[in-house]
Amino acid sequence: MSKNKPDSDKKTESVYVGKERYACLEDAARRIAYITNYSVKTSWVVHYIIDHHLGQIEEDMIKRIEKLKEGNKNGGDNDE
């Protein structure tokens, strides 16, 4: 749910992603650092995803949710 006051101060320091997802991000940062021989922070990977891929991710999620909702209307069991 969105807040009633969208302009109010929000906590932006952390977002819980869970241990497994964080481990995936750390692995990606390590691989990038190894290949480029440059220190890469895990947060940089997250920033890159947001800065360069968030629009497409948003579109994909909307399509997926609409498809799931349509499957539920038809009484289907959509496990995608």
Rosetta silent file (secondary structure, phi, psi, omega in degrees, C-alpha in Angstrom):
SEQUENCE: MSKNKPDSDKKTESVYVGKERYACLEDAARRIAYITNYSVKTSWVVHYIIDHHLGQIEEDMIKRIEKLKEGNKNGGDNDE
SCORE:     score description
SCORE:     0.000 S_00000001
   1 L     0.000  143.887  177.555    0.000    0.000    0.000 S_00000001
   2 L   -85.390  154.791  179.969    1.182    3.488   -0.692 S_00000001
   3 L   -71.513  154.795  175.833    1.478    6.051    2.032 S_00000001
   4 L   -68.635  -29.163 -179.274   -1.150    8.737    2.463 S_00000001
   5 L  -116.730   88.118 -175.854    1.599   11.356    2.330 S_00000001
   6 L   -64.007  -20.303 -179.074    3.913   10.445   -0.573 S_00000001
   7 L   -89.728   -1.173 -179.439    6.153   13.472    0.089 S_00000001
   8 L   -70.359  161.191  179.814    6.851   12.509    3.706 S_00000001
   9 L   -61.876  135.441  178.508   10.304   11.344    4.715 S_00000001
  10 L  -119.357  149.724  175.756   10.927    7.739    3.801 S_00000001
  11 L   -78.388  118.511 -176.772   13.558    5.372    5.100 S_00000001
  12 L  -117.514    3.309 -175.725   15.913    4.794    2.177 S_00000001
  13 L   -72.786  -29.681 -175.554   18.911    3.281    3.902 S_00000001
  14 L  -150.014  150.046  173.256   17.853   -0.340    3.546 S_00000001
  15 L  -135.637  125.757 -178.247   15.501   -2.683    1.769 S_00000001
  16 L   -74.852  123.566  178.243   15.260   -6.265    2.960 S_00000001
  17 L  -115.723   -7.562 -179.139   15.990   -8.691    0.115 S_00000001
  18 L    87.262  160.335 -175.287   16.668  -11.833    2.122 S_00000001
  19 H   -64.937  -44.030 -176.359   19.821  -13.886    2.498 S_00000001
  20 H   -66.687  -44.550  179.272   19.589  -15.791   -0.791 S_00000001
  21 H   -66.358  -39.979  178.424   18.949  -12.722   -2.953 S_00000001
  22 H   -63.382  -38.878  177.571   21.671  -10.779   -1.176 S_00000001
  23 H   -61.714  -38.817  176.810   24.068  -13.663   -1.778 S_00000001
  24 H   -62.378  -42.035  178.724   23.206  -13.490   -5.516 S_00000001
  25 H   -65.453  -42.164  177.780   23.988   -9.772   -5.520 S_00000001
  26 H   -62.164  -42.776  178.553   27.269  -10.363   -3.683 S_00000001
  27 H   -60.490  -43.262  179.117   28.234  -13.087   -6.164 S_00000001
  28 H   -62.257  -44.794  179.261   27.520  -10.741   -9.069 S_00000001
  29 H   -61.548  -41.016  178.447   29.624   -7.988   -7.470 S_00000001
  30 H   -63.808  -43.989  179.586   32.480  -10.461   -6.891 S_00000001
  31 H   -63.233  -44.018  178.926   32.388  -11.700  -10.497 S_00000001
  32 H   -61.492  -44.465  179.786   32.345   -8.145  -11.847 S_00000001
  33 H   -63.026  -41.910 -179.435   35.238   -7.212   -9.544 S_00000001
  34 H   -64.238  -46.935 -177.119   37.227  -10.292  -10.555 S_00000001
  35 H   -68.680  -38.189 -176.304   36.747   -9.767  -14.285 S_00000001
  36 H   -92.066  -10.712 -175.431   37.391   -6.015  -14.194 S_00000001
  37 L    56.070   43.388 -178.911   40.047   -6.106  -11.476 S_00000001
  38 L  -141.258  134.021 -179.374   38.177   -3.243   -9.792 S_00000001
  39 L   -64.210  126.259 -177.971   36.531   -3.219   -6.376 S_00000001
  40 L  -125.290  125.959  177.848   32.737   -3.346   -6.791 S_00000001
  41 L   -82.914  147.205  177.329   30.276   -2.831   -3.958 S_00000001
  42 H   -57.814  -38.739 -179.878   27.135   -4.936   -3.794 S_00000001
  43 H   -62.701  -29.062  177.907   25.089   -1.739   -3.599 S_00000001
  44 H   -64.322  -36.151  177.980   26.516   -0.655   -6.968 S_00000001
  45 H   -63.100  -45.291  178.535   24.927   -3.727   -8.549 S_00000001
  46 H   -62.491  -44.769  179.303   21.562   -2.751   -7.066 S_00000001
  47 H   -60.171  -41.607  179.460   21.994    0.861   -8.205 S_00000001
  48 H   -63.280  -44.437  178.748   22.814   -0.288  -11.731 S_00000001
  49 H   -58.408  -47.326 -178.949   19.732   -2.496  -11.876 S_00000001
  50 H   -64.978  -46.947 -175.486   17.531    0.378  -10.715 S_00000001
  51 H   -67.611  -32.413 -171.666   19.160    2.994  -12.953 S_00000001
  52 H  -114.364  -14.484 -173.410   19.216    0.915  -16.134 S_00000001
  53 H  -130.814   -4.196 -173.741   16.545   -1.795  -15.889 S_00000001
  54 H   -61.930  -39.366  179.714   13.752   -0.669  -13.572 S_00000001
  55 H   -58.859  -46.921  179.767   11.458    0.519  -16.372 S_00000001
  56 H   -67.667  -39.104  178.122   11.532   -2.846  -18.142 S_00000001
  57 H   -61.921  -43.414  179.074   11.169   -4.724  -14.861 S_00000001
  58 H   -60.520  -46.803  178.533    8.112   -2.635  -14.002 S_00000001
  59 H   -60.437  -44.642  179.841    6.518   -3.352  -17.397 S_00000001
  60 H   -61.744  -42.125 -179.425    7.252   -7.083  -17.075 S_00000001
  61 H   -66.668  -39.726  178.174    5.743   -7.241  -13.581 S_00000001
  62 H   -61.747  -46.059  178.799    2.588   -5.426  -14.684 S_00000001
  63 H   -61.087  -43.172 -178.633    2.139   -7.862  -17.592 S_00000001
  64 H   -64.176  -44.500 -179.907    2.751  -10.847  -15.311 S_00000001
  65 H   -65.066  -41.920  178.103    0.282   -9.645  -12.678 S_00000001
  66 H   -62.249  -39.371  178.155   -2.370   -8.929  -15.312 S_00000001
  67 H   -65.220  -42.835  178.389   -1.848  -12.434  -16.721 S_00000001
  68 H   -64.187  -42.390  178.521   -2.141  -13.962  -13.245 S_00000001
  69 H   -62.715  -40.629  179.339   -5.287  -11.964  -12.525 S_00000001
  70 H   -64.658  -40.807  177.436   -6.813  -13.098  -15.829 S_00000001
  71 H   -62.636  -37.561  178.803   -5.982  -16.717  -14.998 S_00000001
  72 H   -69.599  -33.668  178.165   -7.685  -16.338  -11.620 S_00000001
  73 H   -64.831  -34.593 -178.373  -10.829  -14.896  -13.254 S_00000001
  74 L   -87.111    6.723  179.540  -11.047  -17.991  -15.440 S_00000001
  75 L    75.854   13.171 -178.083  -10.645  -20.283  -12.434 S_00000001
  76 L   -79.277  161.356  176.038   -7.199  -21.281  -13.640 S_00000001
  77 L  -111.217   92.204 -174.971   -4.270  -22.302  -11.518 S_00000001
  78 L   -96.166  107.203 -177.599   -1.443  -20.194  -12.902 S_00000001
  79 L   -94.117    8.700 -177.180    1.885  -21.157  -11.304 S_00000001
  80 L   -58.662    0.000    0.000    4.128  -18.944  -13.447 S_00000001
